[in-house]
mmCIF file of C-alpha atoms in Angstrom:
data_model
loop_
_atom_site.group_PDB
_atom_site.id
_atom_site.type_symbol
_atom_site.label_atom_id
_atom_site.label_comp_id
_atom_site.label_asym_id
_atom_site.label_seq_id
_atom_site.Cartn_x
_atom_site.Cartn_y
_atom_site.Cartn_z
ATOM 1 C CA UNK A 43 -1.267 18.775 22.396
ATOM 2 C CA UNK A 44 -1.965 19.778 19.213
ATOM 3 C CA UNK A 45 0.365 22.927 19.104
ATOM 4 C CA UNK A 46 2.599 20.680 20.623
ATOM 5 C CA UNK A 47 2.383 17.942 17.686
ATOM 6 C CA UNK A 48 2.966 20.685 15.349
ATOM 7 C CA UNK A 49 6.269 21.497 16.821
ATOM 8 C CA UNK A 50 7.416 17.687 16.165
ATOM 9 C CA UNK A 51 6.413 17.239 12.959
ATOM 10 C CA UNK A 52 7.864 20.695 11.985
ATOM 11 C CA UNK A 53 11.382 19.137 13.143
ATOM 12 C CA UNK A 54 10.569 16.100 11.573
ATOM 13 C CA UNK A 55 10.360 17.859 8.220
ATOM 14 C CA UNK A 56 13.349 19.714 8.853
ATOM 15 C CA UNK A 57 15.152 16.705 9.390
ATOM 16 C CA UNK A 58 14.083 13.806 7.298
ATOM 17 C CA UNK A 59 11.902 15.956 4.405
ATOM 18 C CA UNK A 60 8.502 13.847 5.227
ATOM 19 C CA UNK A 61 5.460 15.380 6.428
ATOM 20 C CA UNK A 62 2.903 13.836 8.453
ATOM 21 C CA UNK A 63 0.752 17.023 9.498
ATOM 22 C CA UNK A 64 -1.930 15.038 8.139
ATOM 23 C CA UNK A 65 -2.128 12.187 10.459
ATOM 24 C CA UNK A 66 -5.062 12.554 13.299
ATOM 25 C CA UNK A 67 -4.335 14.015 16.026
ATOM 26 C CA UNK A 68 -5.564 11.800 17.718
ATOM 27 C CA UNK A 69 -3.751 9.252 16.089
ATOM 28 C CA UNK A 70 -0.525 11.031 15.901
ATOM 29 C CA UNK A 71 -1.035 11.785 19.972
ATOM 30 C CA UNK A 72 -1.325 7.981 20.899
ATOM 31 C CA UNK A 73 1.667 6.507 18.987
ATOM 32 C CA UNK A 74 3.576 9.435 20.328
ATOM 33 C CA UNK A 75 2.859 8.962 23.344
ATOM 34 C CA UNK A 76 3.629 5.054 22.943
ATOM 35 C CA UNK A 77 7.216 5.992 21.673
ATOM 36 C CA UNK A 78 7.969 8.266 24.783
ATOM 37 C CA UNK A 79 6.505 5.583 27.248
ATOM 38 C CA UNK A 80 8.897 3.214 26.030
ATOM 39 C CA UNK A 81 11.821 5.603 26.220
ATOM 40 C CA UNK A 82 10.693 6.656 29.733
ATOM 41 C CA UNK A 83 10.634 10.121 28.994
ATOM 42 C CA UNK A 84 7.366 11.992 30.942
ATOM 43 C CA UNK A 85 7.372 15.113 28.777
ATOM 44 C CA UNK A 86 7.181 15.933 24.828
ATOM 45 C CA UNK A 87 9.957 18.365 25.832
ATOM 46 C CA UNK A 88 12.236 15.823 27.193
ATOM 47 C CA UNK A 89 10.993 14.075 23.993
ATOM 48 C CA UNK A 90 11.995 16.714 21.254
ATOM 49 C CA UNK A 91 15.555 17.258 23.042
ATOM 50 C CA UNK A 92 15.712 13.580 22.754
ATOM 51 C CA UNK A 93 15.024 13.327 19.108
ATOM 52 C CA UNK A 94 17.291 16.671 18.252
ATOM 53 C CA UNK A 95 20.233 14.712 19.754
ATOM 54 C CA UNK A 96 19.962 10.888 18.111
ATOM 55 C CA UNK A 97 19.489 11.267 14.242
ATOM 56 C CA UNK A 98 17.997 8.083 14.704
ATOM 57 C CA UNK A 99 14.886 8.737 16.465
ATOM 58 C CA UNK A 100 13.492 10.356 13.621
ATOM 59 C CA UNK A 101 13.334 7.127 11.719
ATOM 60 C CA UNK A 102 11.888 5.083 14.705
ATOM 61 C CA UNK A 103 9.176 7.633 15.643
ATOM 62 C CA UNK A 104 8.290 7.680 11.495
ATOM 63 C CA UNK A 105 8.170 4.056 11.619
ATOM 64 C CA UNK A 106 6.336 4.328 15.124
ATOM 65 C CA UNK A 107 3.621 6.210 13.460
ATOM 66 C CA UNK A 108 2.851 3.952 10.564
ATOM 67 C CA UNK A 109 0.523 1.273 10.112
ATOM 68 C CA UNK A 110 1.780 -2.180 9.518
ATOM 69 C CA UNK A 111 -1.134 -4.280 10.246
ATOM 70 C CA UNK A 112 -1.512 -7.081 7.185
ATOM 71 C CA UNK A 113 -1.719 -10.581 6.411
ATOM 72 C CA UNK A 114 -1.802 -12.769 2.681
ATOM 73 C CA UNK A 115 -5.016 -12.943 1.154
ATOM 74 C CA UNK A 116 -6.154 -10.270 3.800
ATOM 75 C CA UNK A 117 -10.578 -9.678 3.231
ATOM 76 C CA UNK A 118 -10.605 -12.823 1.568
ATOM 77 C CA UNK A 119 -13.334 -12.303 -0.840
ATOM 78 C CA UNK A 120 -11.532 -9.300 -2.034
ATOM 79 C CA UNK A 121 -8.921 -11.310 -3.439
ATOM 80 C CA UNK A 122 -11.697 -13.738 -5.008
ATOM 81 C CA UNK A 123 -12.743 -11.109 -6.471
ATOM 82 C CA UNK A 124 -9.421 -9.975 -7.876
ATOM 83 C CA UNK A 125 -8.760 -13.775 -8.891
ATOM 84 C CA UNK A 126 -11.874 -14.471 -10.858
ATOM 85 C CA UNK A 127 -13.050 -11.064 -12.114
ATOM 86 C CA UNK A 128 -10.787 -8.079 -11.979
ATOM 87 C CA UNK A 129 -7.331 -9.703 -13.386
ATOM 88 C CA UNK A 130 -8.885 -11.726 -15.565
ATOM 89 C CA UNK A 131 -10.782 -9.262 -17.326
ATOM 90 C CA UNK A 132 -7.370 -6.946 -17.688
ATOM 91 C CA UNK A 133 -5.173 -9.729 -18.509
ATOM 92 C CA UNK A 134 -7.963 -10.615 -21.923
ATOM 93 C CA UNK A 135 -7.746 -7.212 -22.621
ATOM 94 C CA UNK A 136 -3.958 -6.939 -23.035
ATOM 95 C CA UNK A 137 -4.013 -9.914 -24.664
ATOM 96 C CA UNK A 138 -6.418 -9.060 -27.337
ATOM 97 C CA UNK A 139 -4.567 -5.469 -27.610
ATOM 98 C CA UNK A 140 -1.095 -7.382 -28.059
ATOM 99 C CA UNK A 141 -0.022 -5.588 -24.786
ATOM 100 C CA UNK A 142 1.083 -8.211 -22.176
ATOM 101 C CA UNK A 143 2.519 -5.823 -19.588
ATOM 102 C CA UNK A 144 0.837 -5.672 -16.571
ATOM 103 C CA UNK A 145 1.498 -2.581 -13.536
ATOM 104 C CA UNK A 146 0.264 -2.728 -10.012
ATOM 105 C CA UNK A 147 0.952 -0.832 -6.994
ATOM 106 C CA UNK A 148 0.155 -2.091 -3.830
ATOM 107 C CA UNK A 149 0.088 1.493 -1.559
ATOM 108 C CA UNK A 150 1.208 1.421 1.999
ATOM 109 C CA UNK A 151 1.890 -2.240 1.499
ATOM 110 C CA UNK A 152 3.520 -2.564 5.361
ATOM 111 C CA UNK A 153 5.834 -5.788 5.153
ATOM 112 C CA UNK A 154 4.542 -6.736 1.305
ATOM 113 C CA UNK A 155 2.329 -8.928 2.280
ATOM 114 C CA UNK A 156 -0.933 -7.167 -0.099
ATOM 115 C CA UNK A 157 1.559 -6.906 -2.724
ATOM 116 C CA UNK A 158 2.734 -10.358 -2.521
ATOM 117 C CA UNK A 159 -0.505 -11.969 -2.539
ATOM 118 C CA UNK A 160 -1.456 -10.304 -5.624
ATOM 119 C CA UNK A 161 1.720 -11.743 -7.271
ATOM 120 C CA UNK A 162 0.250 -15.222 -6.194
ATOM 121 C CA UNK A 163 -2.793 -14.405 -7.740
ATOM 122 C CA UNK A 164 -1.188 -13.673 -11.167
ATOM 123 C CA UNK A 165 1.109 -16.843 -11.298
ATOM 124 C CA UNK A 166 -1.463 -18.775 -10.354
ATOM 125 C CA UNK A 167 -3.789 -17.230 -13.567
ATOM 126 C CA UNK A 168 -0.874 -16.949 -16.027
ATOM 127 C CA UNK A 169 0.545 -20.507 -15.332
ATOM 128 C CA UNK A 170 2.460 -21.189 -18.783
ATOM 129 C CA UNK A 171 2.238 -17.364 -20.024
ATOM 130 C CA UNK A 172 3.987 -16.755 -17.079
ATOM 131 C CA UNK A 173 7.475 -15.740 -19.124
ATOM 132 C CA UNK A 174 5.568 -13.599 -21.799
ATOM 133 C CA UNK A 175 4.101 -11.054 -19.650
ATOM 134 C CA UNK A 176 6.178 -8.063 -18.319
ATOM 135 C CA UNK A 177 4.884 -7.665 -15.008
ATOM 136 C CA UNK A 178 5.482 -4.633 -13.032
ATOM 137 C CA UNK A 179 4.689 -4.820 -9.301
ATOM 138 C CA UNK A 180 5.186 -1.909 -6.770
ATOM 139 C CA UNK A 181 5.050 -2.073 -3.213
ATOM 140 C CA UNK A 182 5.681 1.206 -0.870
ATOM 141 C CA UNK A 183 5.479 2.027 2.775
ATOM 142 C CA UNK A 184 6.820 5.422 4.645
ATOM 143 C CA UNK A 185 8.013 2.611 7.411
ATOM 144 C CA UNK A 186 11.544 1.575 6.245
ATOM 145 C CA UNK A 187 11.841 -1.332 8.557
ATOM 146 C CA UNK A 188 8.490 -2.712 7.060
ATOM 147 C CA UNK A 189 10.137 -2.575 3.406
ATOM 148 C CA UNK A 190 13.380 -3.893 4.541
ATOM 149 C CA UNK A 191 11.085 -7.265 6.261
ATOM 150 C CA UNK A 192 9.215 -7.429 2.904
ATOM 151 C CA UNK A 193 12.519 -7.707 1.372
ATOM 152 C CA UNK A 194 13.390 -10.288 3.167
ATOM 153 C CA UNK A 195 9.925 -11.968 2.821
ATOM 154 C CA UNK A 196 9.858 -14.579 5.759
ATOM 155 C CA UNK A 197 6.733 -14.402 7.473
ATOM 156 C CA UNK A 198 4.863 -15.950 10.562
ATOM 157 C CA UNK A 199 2.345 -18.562 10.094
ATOM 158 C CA UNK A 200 -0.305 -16.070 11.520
ATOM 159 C CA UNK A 201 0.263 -13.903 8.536
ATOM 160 C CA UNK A 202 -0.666 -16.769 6.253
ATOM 161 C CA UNK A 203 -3.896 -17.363 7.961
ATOM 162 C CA UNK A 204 -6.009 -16.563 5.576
ATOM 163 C CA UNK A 205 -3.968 -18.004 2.365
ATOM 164 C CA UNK A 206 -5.317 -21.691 1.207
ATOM 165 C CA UNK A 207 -2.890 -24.471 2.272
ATOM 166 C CA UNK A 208 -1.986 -25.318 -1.461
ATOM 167 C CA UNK A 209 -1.012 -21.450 -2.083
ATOM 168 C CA UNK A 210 1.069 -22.037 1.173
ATOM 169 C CA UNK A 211 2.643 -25.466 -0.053
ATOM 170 C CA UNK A 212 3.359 -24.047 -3.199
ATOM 171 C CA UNK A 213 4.795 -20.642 -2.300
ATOM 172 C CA UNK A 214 6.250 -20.632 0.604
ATOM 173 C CA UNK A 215 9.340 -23.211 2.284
ATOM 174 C CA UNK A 216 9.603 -23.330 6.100
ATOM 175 C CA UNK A 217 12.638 -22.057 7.199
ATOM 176 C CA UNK A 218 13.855 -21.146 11.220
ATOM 177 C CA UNK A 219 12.287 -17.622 11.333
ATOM 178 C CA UNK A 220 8.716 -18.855 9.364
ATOM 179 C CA UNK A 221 7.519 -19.325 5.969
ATOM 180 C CA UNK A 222 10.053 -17.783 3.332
ATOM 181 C CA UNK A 223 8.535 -16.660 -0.308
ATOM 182 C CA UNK A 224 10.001 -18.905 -3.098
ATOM 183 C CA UNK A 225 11.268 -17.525 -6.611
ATOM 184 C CA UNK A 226 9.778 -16.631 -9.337
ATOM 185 C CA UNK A 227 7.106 -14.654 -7.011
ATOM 186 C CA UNK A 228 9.727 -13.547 -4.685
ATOM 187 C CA UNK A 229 11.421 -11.529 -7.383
ATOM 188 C CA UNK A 230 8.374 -9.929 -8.872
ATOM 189 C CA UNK A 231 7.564 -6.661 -6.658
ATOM 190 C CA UNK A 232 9.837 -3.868 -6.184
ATOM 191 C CA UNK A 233 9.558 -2.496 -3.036
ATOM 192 C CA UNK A 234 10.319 1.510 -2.446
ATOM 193 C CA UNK A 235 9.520 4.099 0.601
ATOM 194 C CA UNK A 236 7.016 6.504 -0.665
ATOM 195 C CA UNK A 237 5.233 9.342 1.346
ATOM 196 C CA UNK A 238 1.331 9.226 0.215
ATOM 197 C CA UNK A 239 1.085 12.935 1.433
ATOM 198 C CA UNK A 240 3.969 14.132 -1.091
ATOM 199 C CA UNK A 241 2.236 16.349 -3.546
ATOM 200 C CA UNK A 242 5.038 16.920 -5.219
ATOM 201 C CA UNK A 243 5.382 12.971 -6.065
ATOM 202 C CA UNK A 244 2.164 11.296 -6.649
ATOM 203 C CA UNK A 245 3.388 8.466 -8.085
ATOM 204 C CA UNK A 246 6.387 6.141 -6.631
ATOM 205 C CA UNK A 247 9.556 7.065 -7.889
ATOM 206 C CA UNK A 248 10.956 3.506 -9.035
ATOM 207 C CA UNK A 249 7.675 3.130 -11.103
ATOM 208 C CA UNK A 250 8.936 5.664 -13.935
ATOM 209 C CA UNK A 251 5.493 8.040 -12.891
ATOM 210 C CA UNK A 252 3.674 5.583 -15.157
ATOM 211 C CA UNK A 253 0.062 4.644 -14.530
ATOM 212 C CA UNK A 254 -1.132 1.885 -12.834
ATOM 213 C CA UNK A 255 -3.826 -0.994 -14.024
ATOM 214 C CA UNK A 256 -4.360 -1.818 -10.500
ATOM 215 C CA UNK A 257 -3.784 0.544 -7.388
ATOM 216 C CA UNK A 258 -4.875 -0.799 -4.501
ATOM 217 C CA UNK A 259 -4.499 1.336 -0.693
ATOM 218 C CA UNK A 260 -6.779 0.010 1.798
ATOM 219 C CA UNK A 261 -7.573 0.304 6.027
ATOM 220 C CA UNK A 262 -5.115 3.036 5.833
ATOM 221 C CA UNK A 263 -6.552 6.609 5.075
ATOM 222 C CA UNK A 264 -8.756 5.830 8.057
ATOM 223 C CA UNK A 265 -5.867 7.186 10.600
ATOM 224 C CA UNK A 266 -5.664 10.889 8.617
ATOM 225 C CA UNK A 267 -7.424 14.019 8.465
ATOM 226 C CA UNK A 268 -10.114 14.470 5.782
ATOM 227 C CA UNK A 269 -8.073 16.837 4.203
ATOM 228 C CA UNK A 270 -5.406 14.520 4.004
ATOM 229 C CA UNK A 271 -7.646 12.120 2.437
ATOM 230 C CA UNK A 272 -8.284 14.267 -0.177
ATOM 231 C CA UNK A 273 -4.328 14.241 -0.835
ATOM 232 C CA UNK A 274 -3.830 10.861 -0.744
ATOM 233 C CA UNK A 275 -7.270 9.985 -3.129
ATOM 234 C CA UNK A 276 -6.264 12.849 -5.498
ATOM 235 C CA UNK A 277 -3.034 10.803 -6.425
ATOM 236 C CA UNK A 278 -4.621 7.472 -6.303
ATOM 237 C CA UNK A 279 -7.132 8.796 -8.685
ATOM 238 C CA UNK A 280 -4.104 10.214 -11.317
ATOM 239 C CA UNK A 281 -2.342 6.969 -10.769
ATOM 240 C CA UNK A 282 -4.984 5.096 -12.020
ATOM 241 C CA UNK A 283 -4.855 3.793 -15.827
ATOM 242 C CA UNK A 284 -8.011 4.527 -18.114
ATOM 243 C CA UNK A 285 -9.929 1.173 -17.626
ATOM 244 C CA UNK A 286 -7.796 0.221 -14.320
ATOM 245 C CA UNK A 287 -9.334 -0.768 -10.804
ATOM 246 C CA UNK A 288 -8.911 1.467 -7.650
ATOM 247 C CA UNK A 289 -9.650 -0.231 -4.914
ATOM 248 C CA UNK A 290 -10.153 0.862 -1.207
ATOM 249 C CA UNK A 291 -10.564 -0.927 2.511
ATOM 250 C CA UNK A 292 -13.436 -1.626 3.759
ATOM 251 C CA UNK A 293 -14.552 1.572 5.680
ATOM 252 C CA UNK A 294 -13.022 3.807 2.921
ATOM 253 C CA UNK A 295 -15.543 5.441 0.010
ATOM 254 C CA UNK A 296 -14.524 7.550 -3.202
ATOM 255 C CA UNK A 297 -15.378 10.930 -2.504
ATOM 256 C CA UNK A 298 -18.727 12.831 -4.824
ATOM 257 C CA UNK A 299 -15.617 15.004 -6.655
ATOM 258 C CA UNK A 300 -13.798 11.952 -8.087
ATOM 259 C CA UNK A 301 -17.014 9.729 -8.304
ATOM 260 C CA UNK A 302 -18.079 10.284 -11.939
ATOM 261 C CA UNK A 303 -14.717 9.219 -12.652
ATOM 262 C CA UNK A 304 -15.492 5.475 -11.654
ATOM 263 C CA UNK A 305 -17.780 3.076 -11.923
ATOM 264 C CA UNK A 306 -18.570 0.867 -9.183
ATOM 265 C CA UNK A 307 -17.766 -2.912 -9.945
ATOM 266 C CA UNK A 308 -18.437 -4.160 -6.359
ATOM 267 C CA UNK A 309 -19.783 -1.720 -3.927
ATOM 268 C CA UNK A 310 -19.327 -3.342 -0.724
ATOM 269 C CA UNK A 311 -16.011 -4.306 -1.511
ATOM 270 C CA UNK A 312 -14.795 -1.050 -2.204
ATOM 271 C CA UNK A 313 -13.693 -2.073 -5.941
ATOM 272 C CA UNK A 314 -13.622 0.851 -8.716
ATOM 273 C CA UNK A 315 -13.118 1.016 -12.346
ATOM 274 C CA UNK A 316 -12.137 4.272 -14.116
ATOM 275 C CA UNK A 317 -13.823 4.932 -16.938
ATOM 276 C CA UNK A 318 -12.143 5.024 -20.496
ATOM 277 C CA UNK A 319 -13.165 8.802 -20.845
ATOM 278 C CA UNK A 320 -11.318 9.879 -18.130
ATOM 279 C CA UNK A 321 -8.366 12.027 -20.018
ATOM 280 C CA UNK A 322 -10.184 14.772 -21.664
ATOM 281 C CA UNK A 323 -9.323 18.703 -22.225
ATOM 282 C CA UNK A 324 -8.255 20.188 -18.731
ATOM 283 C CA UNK A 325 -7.419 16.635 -17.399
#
C-alpha cells in the first residue's frame, strides 16, 4: 500500500501544492481507506480516477486526513498552568520592558477551539488593560472546513466540557446550533490554513514571519513519521521568541538536537522555555 500511497499524494501535490508524504502510513492507509468506504469505491484505482475527475475530492480527502479532535480548556491543568504561571510571567515582562504586544500561535488548532481558550485566558488576566495590549493570536489548520467552523465559532456543549461554568456564562450565548463565542474574544485570533510540513514556510503567512511568545502544537505530531517530526519541531523551534514557551501534547518530547535550546518549566506537561541565548553566530 505504501507504493500505492505514494502515487496519491504525488497527485495530491500536483494538484493542490500540499504534501503529506509525511503522515504514517499507517495513518494515511486508514483514513484513506475511510474516504473510499464511504464513496463505495473497492479499489485505490477506482479511487485515484475518482479524485482526477472531481477537483473537489482533493480538498475532502486533505480534510479527511487531518486531525480535528479538540475541546476548550482541553488537559485542564495545562491551561492552569498557562493561567497562573506562563502568561503571567510574559505579560510582567512586557510590561516592565514597555512592550505590551503579545503573539501566539495556536498550531493545528482544528475548529479554534486551543486558540480560543487561550484568548479566554488573557481577557480574563488583562481585565481593564484589556485595550492597551496589542494582541496577536494565530490559529492554523491544513483542514479548511475546520477553519471555516472556527470562524464561525458555535460550538457543542461537549466541546465546552472541560471550560468552568462562569468562563461559559461569560463567553459564550446559546444560540440554535450551540454555544456561540461573544466579542471582544471572538475577534481576537486570526485564523489561516498552514501546512506544518512546508519547509519553505515555517511560519504562518498572515503572522508577518514574526516570532511567537507562545507556540503551542500538541496530540498532533503523533500521526507522522519521525522524520516528519523533525520538520514540523525544526519550525516550531525557529518560531519560538527568545524567552517564549513551546509547548507540546502529552505523548510528544523535544528531541536531544533542540534540547539545550530549552529549559524545561514543567516536564510532565510538556511546557518549554527557550533560553535568552538562543540567537548566536550561525543561528
Amino acid at each position: 500500500m505504501n507504493g500505492a500511497l505514494a502515487q496519491l499524494f504525488a497527485e495530491l501535490k500536483a494538484v493542490t501544492g500540499i504534501d503529506l508524504r509525511g503522515f504514517r502510513p499507517e495513518t494515511a492507509t486508514r483514513r484513506l481507506e475511510m474516504r473510499m468506504q464511504r464513496l463505495r469505491l473497492d479499489s485505490l484505482e477506482v479511487y485515484l480516477e475518482h479524485l482526477r475527475q472531481d477537483p473537489l475530492e482533493c480538498q475532502r480527502l486533505i480534510d479527511a486526513m487531518a486531525i480535528n479532535v479538540s475541546s476548550f480548556f482541553r488537559d485542564p491543568i495545562v491551561f492552569e498552568l498557562l493561567e497562573q504561571q506562563v502568561l503571567p510571567e510574559i505579560l510582567e515582562r512586557k510590561r516592565a520592558a514597555g512592550r505590551y504586544e503579545l503573539r501566539v500561535w495556536s498550531a493545528a488548532c482544528a475548529c479554534g477551539e486551543e486558540a480560543y481558550s487561550l484568548a479566554i485566558l488573557l481577557h480574563r488576566l488583562l481585565q481593564k488593560e484589556w485595550e492597551l495590549w496589542q494582541l496577536n493570536l494565530f490559529g492554523t489548520d491544513i483542514d479548511q472546513a475546520a477553519l471555516d467552523a472556527a470562524g464561525r465559532a458555535v460550538f457543542s456543549r461537549d466541546s465546552l466540557r472541560s471550560a468552568k461554568l462562569e468562563v461559559v456564562d461569560r463567553y459564550f450565548e446559546v444560540c440554535e446550533d450551540g454555544f456561540a463565542l461573544k466579542a471582544p474574544v471572538l475577534d481576537l485570533v486570526s485564523f489561516s490554513r498552514h501546512n506544518l510540513l512546508d519547509r519553505h514556510l515555517p511560519f504562518p503567512a498572515e503572522s508577518v514571519f514574526g516570532s511567537f511568545d507562545v507556540v503551542l502544537c500538541r496530540n498532533m505530531m503523533i500521526y507522522f513519521s519521525e522524520e516528519a517530526r523533525q520538520t514540523i519541531l525544526s519550525s516550531l523551534v525557529r518560531a519560538v521568541a527568545p524567552n517564549g514557551y513551546l509547548i507540546l501534547g502529552s505523548s510528544e518530547t523535544l528531541p536531544e538536537v533542540v534540547r539545550h535550546l530549552f529549559r524545561e518549566v514543567d516536564v510532565r506537561n510538556r511546557i518549554y522555555r527557550k533560553v535568552q541565548n538562543v540567537f548566536k553566530e550561525g543561528s
